mmCIF file of C-alpha atoms in Angstrom:
data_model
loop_
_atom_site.group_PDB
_atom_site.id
_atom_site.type_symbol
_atom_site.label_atom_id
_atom_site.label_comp_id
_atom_site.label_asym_id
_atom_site.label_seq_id
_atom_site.Cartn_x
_atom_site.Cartn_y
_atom_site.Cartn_z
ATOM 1 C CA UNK A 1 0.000 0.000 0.000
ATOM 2 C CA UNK A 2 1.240 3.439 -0.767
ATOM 3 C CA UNK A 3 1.396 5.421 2.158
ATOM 4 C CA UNK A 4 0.714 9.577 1.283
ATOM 5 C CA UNK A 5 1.967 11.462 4.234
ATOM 6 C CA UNK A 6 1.231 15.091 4.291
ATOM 7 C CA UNK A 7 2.621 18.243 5.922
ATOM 8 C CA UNK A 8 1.991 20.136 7.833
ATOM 9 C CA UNK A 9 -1.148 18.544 9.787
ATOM 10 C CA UNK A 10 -2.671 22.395 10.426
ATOM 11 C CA UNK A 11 -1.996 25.761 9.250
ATOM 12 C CA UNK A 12 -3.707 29.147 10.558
ATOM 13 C CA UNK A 13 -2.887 31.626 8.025
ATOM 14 C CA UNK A 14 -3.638 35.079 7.611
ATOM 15 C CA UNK A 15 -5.602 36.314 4.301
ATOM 16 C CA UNK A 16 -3.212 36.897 1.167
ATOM 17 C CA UNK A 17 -0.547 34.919 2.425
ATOM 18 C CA UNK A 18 0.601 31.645 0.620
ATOM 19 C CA UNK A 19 0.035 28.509 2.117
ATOM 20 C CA UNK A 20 2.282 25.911 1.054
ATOM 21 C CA UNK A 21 1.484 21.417 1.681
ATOM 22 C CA UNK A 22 3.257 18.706 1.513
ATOM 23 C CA UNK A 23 2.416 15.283 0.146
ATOM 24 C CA UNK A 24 5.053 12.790 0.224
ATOM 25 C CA UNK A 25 4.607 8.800 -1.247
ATOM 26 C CA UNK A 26 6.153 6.070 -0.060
ATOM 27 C CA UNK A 27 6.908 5.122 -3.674
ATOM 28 C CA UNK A 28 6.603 6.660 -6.710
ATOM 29 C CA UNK A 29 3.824 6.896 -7.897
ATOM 30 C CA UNK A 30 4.686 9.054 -11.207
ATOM 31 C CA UNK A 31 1.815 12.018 -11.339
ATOM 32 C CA UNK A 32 -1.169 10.246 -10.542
ATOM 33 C CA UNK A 33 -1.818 12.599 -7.680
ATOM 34 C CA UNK A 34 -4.687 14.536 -6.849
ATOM 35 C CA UNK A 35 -5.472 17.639 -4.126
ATOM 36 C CA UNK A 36 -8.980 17.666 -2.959
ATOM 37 C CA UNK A 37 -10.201 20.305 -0.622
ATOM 38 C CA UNK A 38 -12.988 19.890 1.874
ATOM 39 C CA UNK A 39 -14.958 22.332 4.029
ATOM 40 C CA UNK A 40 -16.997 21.457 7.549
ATOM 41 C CA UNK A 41 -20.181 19.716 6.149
ATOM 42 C CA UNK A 42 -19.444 19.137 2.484
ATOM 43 C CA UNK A 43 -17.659 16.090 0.314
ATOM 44 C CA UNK A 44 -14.694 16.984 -0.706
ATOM 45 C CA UNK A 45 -13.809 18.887 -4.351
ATOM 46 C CA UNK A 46 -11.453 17.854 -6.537
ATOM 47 C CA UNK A 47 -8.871 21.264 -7.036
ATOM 48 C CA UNK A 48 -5.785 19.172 -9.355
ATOM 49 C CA UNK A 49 -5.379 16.427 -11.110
ATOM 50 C CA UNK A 50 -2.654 14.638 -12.229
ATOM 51 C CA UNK A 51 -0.312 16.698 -10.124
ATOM 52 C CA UNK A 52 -0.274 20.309 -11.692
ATOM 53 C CA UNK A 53 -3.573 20.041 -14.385
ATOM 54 C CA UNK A 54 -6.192 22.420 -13.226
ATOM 55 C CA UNK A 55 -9.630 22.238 -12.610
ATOM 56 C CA UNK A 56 -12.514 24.236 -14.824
ATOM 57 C CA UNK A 57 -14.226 26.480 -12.003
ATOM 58 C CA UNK A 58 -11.081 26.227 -9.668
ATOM 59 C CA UNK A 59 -9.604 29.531 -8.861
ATOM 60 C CA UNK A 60 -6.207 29.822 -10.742
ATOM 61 C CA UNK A 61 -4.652 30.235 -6.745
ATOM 62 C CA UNK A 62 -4.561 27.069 -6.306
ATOM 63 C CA UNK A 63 -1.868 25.336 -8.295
ATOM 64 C CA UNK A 64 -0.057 21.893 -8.115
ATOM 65 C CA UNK A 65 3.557 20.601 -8.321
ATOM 66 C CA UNK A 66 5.557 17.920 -8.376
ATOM 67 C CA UNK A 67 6.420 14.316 -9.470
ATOM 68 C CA UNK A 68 7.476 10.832 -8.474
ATOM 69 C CA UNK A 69 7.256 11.025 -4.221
ATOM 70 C CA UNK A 70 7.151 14.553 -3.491
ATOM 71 C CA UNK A 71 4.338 16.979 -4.287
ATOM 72 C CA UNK A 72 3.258 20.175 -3.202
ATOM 73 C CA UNK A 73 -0.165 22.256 -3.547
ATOM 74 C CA UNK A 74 0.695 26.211 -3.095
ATOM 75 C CA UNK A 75 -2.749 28.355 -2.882
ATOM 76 C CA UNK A 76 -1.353 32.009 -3.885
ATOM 77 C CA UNK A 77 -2.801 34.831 -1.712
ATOM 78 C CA UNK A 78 -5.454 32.951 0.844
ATOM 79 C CA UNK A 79 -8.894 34.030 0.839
ATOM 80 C CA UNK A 80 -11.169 33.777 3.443
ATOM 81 C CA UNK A 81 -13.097 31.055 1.751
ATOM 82 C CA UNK A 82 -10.377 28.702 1.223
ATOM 83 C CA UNK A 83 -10.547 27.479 5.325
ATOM 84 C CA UNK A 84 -10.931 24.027 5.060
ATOM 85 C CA UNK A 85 -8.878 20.635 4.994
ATOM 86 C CA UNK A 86 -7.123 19.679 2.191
ATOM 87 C CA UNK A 87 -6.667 15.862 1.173
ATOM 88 C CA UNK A 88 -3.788 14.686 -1.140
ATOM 89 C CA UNK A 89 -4.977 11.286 -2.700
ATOM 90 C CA UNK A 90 -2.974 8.957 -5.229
ATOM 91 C CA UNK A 91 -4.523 6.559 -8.077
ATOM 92 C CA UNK A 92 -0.882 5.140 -9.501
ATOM 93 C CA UNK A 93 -2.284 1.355 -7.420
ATOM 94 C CA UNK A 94 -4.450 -0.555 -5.025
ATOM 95 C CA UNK A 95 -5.674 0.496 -2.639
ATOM 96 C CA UNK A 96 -6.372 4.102 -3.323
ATOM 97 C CA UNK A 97 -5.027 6.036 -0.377
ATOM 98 C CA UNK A 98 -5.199 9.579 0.834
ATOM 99 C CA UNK A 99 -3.187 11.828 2.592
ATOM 100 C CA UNK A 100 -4.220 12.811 6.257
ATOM 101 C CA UNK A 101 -5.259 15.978 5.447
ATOM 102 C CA UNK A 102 -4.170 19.248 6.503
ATOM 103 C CA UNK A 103 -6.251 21.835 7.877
ATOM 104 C CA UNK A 104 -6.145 25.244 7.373
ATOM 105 C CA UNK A 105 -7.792 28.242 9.222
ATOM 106 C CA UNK A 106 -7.613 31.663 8.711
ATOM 107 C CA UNK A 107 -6.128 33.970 11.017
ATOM 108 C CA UNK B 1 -24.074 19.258 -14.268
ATOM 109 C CA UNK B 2 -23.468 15.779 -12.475
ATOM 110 C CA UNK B 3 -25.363 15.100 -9.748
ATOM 111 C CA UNK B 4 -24.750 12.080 -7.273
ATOM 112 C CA UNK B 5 -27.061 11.628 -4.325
ATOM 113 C CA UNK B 6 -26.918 8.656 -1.588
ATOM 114 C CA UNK B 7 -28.925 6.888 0.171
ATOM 115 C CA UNK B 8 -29.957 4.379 2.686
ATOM 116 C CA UNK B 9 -27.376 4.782 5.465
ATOM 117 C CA UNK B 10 -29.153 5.041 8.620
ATOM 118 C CA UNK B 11 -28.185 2.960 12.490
ATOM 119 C CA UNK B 12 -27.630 -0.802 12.046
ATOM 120 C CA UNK B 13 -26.672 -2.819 15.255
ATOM 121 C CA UNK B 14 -23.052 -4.951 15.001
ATOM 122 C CA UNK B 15 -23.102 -7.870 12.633
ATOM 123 C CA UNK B 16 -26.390 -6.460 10.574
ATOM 124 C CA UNK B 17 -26.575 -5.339 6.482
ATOM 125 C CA UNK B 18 -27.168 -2.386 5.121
ATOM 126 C CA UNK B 19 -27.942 -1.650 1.567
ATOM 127 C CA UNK B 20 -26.149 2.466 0.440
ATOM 128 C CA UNK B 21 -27.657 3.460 -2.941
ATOM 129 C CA UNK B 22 -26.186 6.369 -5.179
ATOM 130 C CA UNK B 23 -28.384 7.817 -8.060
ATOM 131 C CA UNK B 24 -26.586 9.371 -11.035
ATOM 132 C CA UNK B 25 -27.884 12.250 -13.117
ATOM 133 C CA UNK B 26 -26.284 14.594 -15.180
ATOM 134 C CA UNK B 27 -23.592 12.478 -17.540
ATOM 135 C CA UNK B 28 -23.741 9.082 -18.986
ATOM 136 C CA UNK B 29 -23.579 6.907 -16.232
ATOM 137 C CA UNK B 30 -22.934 3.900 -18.357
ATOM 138 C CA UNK B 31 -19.365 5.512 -19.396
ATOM 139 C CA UNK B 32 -17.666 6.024 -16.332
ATOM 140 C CA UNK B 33 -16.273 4.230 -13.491
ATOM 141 C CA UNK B 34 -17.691 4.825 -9.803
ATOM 142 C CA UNK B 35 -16.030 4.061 -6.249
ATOM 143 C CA UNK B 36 -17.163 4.423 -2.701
ATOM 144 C CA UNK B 37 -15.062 6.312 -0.133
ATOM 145 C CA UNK B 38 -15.844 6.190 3.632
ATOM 146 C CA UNK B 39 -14.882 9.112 6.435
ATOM 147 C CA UNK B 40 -15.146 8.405 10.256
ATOM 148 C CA UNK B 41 -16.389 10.629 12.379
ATOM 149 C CA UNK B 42 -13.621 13.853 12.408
ATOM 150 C CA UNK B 43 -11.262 11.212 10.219
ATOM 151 C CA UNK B 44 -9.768 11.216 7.217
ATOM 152 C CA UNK B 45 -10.976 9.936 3.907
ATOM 153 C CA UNK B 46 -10.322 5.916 2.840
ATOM 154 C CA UNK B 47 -11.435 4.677 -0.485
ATOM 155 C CA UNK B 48 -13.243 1.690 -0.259
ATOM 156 C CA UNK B 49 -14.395 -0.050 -3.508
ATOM 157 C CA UNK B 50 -14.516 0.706 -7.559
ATOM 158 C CA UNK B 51 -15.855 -0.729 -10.486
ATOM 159 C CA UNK B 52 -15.695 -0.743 -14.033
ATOM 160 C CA UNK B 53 -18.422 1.474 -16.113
ATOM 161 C CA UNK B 54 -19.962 -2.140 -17.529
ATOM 162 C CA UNK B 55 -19.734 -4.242 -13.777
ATOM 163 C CA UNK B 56 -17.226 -6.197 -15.246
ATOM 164 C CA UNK B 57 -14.337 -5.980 -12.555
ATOM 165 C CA UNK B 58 -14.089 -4.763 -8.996
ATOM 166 C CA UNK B 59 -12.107 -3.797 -6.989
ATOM 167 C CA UNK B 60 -12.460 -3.153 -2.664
ATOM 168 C CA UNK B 61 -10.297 -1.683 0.100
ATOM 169 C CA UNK B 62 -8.933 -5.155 2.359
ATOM 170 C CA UNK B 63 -11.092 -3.652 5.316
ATOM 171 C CA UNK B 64 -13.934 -4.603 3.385
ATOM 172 C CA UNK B 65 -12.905 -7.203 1.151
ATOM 173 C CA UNK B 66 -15.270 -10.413 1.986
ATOM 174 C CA UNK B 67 -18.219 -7.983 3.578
ATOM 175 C CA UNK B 68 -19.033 -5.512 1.291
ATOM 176 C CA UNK B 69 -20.270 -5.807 -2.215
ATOM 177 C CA UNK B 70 -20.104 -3.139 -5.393
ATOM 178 C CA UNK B 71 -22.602 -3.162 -7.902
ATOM 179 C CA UNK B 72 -24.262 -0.704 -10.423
ATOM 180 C CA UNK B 73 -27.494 -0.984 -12.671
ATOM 181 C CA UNK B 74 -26.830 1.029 -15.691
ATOM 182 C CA UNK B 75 -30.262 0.703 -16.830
ATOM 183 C CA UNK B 76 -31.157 2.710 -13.559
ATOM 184 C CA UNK B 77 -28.006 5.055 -13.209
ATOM 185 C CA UNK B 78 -27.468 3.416 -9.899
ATOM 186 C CA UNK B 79 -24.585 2.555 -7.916
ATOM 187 C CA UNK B 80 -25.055 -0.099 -4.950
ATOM 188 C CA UNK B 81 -22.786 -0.923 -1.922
ATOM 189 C CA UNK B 82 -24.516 -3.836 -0.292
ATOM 190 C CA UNK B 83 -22.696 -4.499 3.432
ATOM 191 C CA UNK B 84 -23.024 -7.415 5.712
ATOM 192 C CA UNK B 85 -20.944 -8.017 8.883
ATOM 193 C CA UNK B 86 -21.170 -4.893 9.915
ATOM 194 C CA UNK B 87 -18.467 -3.278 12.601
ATOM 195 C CA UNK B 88 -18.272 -0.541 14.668
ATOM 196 C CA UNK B 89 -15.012 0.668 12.847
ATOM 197 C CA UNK B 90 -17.442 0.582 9.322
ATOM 198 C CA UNK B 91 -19.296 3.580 10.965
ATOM 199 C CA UNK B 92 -18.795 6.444 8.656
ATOM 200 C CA UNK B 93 -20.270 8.868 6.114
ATOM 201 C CA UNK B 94 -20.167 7.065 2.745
ATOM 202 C CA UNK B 95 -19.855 8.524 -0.666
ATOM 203 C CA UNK B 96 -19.881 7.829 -3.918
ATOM 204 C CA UNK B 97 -17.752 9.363 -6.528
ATOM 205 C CA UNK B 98 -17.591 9.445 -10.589
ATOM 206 C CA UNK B 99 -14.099 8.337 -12.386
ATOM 207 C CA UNK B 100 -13.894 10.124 -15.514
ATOM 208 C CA UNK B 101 -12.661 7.003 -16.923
ATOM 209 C CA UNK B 102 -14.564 3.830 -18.010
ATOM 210 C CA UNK B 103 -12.636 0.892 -16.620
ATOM 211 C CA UNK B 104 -8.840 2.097 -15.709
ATOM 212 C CA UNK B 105 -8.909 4.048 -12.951
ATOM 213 C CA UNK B 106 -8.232 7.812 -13.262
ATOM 214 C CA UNK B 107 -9.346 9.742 -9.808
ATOM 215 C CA UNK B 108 -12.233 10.846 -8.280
ATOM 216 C CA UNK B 109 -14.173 14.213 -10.138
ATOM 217 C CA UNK B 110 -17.435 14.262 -8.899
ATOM 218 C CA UNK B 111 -18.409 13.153 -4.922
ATOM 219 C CA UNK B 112 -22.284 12.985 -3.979
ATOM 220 C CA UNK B 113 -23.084 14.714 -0.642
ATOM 221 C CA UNK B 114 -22.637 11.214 1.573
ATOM 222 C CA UNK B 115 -25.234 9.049 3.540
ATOM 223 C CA UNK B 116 -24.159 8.345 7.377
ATOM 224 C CA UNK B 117 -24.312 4.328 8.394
ATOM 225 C CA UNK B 118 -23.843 4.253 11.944
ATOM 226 C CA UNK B 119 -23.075 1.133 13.617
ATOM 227 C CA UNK B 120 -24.082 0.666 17.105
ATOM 228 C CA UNK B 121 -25.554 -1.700 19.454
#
């Protein structure tokens, strides 16, 4: 099983800073990763696919990086509506597997 | 726009069945792939089962391997998720997702909002 391990586990960030995350595989697993973001009360949303291919009707903040075991999502100048936890997830094998999310809050 | 809505979660005691549904609107439901992903209560996500756009293969997490059951009906834009032997630790919201792919598996676009099957004596 590939293990995603993500960093850092919570983030309180004021508005227009950048928030940078972490995903790192236990193997590589090429750029079949994903970022998913999920607010209190709602399924998560898919933001990237595929490491660094955007989303139609994501906001071009949010942008993806990375390859082989270490990725990183970077959301450019925060806005208030981007509090939530955000889920790396990886479809390179079975089992699927997810990150354990990190959580960010705004100052 | 796609639309995926579940159903049938509700309290089941240990060792009981439950049958989640997820109705699909909005694309061509025969054409894609679909899984199931499960989140605790204040947990993370874990994928849980996926199968092919025709029902042809499956595929399910080892937690559930043995208990649970994937299944769609094309003809009714339906996904199933038919689980017996139910634990505690299966306590969870449950959601179903689209693949934009038809049998390899891409990722997961679209999520429904989730059902909740709580498992308690």
């Amino acid at each position: 099983e590939i293990v995603l391990t993500q960093s850092p586990d919570f983030q309180s960030v004021t508005p227009k800073e950048k928030v940078t995350i972490t995903c790192r595989a236990s193997q590589s697993i090429g750029s079949r990763l994903q970022w998913y973001q999920q607010k209190p009360d709602q399924s998560p949303k898919l933001l990237i696919k595929y490491a660094s291919q955007s989303i139609s009707g994501v906001p071009s903040r949010f942008t993806g990086s990375g390859s082989g075991t270490e990725f990183t999502l970077t959301i450019n100048s925060l806005e208030a509506e981007d509090a939530a936890t955000y889920y790396c997830h990886q479809s390179s094998s079975l089992p699927l597997t997810f990150g354990g999310g990190t959580k960010v809050e705004i100052k | 726009q796609v639309q995926l809505v579940e159903s049938g979660g509700g309290v089941v005691q240990p060792g009981g069945s439950l049958r989640l549904s997820c109705a699909a609107s909005g694309f061509t439901f025969s054409n894609h792939g679909m899984h199931w992903v499960r989140q605790a209560p204040g947990k993370g996500l874990e994928w849980v089962a996926f199968i092919w756009y025709d029902g042809s293969n499956k595929y399910s997490a080892d937690s559930v391997r043995g208990r649970f059951t994937i299944s769609r009906d094309n003809s009714k834009n339906t996904l199933y998720l038919q689980m017996n032997s139910l634990r505690a630790e299966d306590t969870a919201v449950y959601y179903c997702a689209q693949d934009p792919c038809s049998g390899n598996i891409c990722y997961l676009s679209q999520w429904g909002q989730g059902t909740l099957v709580t498992v308690s004596s």
